[in-house]
CSV table of N, CA and C in Angstrom, one decimal:
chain,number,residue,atom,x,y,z
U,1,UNK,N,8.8,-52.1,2.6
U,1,UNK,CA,10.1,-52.2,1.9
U,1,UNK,C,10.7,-53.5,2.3
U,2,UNK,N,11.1,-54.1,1.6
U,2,UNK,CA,11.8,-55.3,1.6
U,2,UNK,C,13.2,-55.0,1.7
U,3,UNK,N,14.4,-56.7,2.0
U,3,UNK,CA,15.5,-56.1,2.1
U,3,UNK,C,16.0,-55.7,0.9
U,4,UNK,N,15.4,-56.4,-0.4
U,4,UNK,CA,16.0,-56.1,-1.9
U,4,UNK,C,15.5,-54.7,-2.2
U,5,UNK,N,14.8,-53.7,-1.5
U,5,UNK,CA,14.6,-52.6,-2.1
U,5,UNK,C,15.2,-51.5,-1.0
U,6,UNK,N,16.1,-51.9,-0.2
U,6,UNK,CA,16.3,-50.9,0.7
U,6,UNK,C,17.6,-50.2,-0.5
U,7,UNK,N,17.6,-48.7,0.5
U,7,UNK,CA,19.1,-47.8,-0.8
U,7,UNK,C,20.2,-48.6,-0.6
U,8,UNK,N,21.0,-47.8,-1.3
U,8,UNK,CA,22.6,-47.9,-1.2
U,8,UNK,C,23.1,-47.5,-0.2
U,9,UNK,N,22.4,-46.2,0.8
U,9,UNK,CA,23.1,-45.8,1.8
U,9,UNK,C,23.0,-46.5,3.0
U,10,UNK,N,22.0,-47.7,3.2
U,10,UNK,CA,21.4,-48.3,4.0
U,10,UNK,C,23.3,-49.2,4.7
U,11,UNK,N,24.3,-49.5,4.5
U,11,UNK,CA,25.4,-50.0,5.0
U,11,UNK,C,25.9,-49.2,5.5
U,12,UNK,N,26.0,-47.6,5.1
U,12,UNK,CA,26.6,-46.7,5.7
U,12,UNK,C,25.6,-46.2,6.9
U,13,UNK,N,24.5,-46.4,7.1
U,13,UNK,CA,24.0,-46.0,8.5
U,13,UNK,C,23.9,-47.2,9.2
U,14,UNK,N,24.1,-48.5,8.7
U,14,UNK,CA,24.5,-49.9,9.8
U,14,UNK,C,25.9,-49.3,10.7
U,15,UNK,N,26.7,-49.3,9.6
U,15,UNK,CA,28.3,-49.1,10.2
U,15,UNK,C,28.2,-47.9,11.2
U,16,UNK,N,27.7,-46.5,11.1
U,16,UNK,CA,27.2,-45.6,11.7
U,16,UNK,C,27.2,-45.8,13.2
U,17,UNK,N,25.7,-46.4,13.0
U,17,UNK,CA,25.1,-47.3,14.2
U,17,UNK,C,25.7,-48.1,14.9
U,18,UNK,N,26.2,-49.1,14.1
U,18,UNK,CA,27.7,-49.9,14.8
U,18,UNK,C,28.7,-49.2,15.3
U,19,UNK,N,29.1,-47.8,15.2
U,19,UNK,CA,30.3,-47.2,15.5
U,19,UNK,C,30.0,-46.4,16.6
U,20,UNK,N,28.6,-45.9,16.7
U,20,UNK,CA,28.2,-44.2,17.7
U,20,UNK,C,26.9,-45.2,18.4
U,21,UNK,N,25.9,-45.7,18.0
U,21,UNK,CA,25.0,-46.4,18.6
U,21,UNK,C,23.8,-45.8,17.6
U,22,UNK,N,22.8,-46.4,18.4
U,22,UNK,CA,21.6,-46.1,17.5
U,22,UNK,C,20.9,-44.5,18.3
U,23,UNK,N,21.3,-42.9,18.1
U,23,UNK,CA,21.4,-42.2,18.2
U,23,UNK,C,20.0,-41.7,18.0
U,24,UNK,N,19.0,-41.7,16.9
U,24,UNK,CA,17.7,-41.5,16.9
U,24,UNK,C,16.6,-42.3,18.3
U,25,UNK,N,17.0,-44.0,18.0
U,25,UNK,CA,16.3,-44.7,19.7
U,25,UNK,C,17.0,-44.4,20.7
U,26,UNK,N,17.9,-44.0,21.0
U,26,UNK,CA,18.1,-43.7,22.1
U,26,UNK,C,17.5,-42.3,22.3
U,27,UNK,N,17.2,-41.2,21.9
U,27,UNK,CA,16.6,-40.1,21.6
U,27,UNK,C,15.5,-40.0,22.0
U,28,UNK,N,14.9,-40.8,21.5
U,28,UNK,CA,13.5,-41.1,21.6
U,28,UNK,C,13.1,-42.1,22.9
U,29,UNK,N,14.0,-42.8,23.4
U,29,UNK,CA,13.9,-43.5,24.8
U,29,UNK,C,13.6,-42.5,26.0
U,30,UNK,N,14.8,-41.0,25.7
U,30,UNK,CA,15.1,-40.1,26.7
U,30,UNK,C,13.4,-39.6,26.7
U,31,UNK,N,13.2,-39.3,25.5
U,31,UNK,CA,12.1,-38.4,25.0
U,31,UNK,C,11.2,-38.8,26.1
U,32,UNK,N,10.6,-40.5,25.7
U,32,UNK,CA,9.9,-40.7,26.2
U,32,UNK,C,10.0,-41.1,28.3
U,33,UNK,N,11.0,-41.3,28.5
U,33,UNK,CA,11.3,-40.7,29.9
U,33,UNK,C,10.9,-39.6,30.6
U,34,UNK,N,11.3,-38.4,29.8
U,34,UNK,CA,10.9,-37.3,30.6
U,34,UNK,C,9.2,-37.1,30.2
U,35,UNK,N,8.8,-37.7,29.1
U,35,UNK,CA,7.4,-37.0,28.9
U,35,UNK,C,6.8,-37.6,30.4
U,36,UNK,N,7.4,-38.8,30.3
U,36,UNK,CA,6.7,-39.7,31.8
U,36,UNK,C,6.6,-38.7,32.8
U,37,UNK,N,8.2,-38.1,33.2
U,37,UNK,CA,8.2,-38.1,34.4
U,37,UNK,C,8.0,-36.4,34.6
U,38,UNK,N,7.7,-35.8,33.3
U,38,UNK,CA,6.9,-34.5,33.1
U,38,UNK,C,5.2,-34.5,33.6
U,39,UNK,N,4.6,-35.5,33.3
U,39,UNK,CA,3.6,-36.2,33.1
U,39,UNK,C,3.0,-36.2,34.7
U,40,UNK,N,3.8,-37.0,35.6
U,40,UNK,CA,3.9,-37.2,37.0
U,40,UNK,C,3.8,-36.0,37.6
U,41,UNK,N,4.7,-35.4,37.6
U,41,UNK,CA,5.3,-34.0,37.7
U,41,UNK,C,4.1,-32.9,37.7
U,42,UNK,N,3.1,-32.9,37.2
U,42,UNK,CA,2.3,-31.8,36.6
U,42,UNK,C,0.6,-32.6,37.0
U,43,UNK,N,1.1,-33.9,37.8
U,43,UNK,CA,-0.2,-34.5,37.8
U,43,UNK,C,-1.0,-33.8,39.6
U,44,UNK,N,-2.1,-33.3,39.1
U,44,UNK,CA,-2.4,-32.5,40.7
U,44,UNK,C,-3.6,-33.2,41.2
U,45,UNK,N,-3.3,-34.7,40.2
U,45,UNK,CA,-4.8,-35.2,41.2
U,45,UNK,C,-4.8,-35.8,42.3
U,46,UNK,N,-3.3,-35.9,43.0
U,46,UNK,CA,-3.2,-36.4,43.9
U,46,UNK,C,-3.4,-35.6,45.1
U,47,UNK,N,-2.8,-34.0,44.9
U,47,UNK,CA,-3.1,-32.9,45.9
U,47,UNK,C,-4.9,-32.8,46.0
U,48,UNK,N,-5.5,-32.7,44.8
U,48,UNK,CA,-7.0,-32.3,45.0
U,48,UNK,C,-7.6,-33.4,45.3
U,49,UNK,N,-6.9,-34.3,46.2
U,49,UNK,CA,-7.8,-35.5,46.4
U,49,UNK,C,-8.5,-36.9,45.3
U,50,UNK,N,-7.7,-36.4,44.2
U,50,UNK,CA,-8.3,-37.6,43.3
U,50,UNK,C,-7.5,-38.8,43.0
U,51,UNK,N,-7.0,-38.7,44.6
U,51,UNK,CA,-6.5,-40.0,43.6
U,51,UNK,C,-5.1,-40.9,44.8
């Protein structure tokens, strides 16, 4: 998609964005934070010696 074919609605989720923040990446920042530290969390190779 180029910028000449983006919608109409495409200014109203700039201004959005501009007003509250970018609410989906930050979402997905968190997301991937806890998967990490879920990840860590549940990792038992360090108890059984591997590691």
């Amino acid at each position: 998609m180029t910028a000449t074919d983006k919608p109409d609605f495409v200014p109203i989720y700039d201004s959005l964005v501009a007003e509250h923040g970018d609410v989906p990446a930050e979402a997905r920042e968190a997301a991937e934070v806890i998967q990490r530290e879920a990840a860590e969390a549940l990792d038992w190779s360090r108890v059984r010696g591997g590691g």
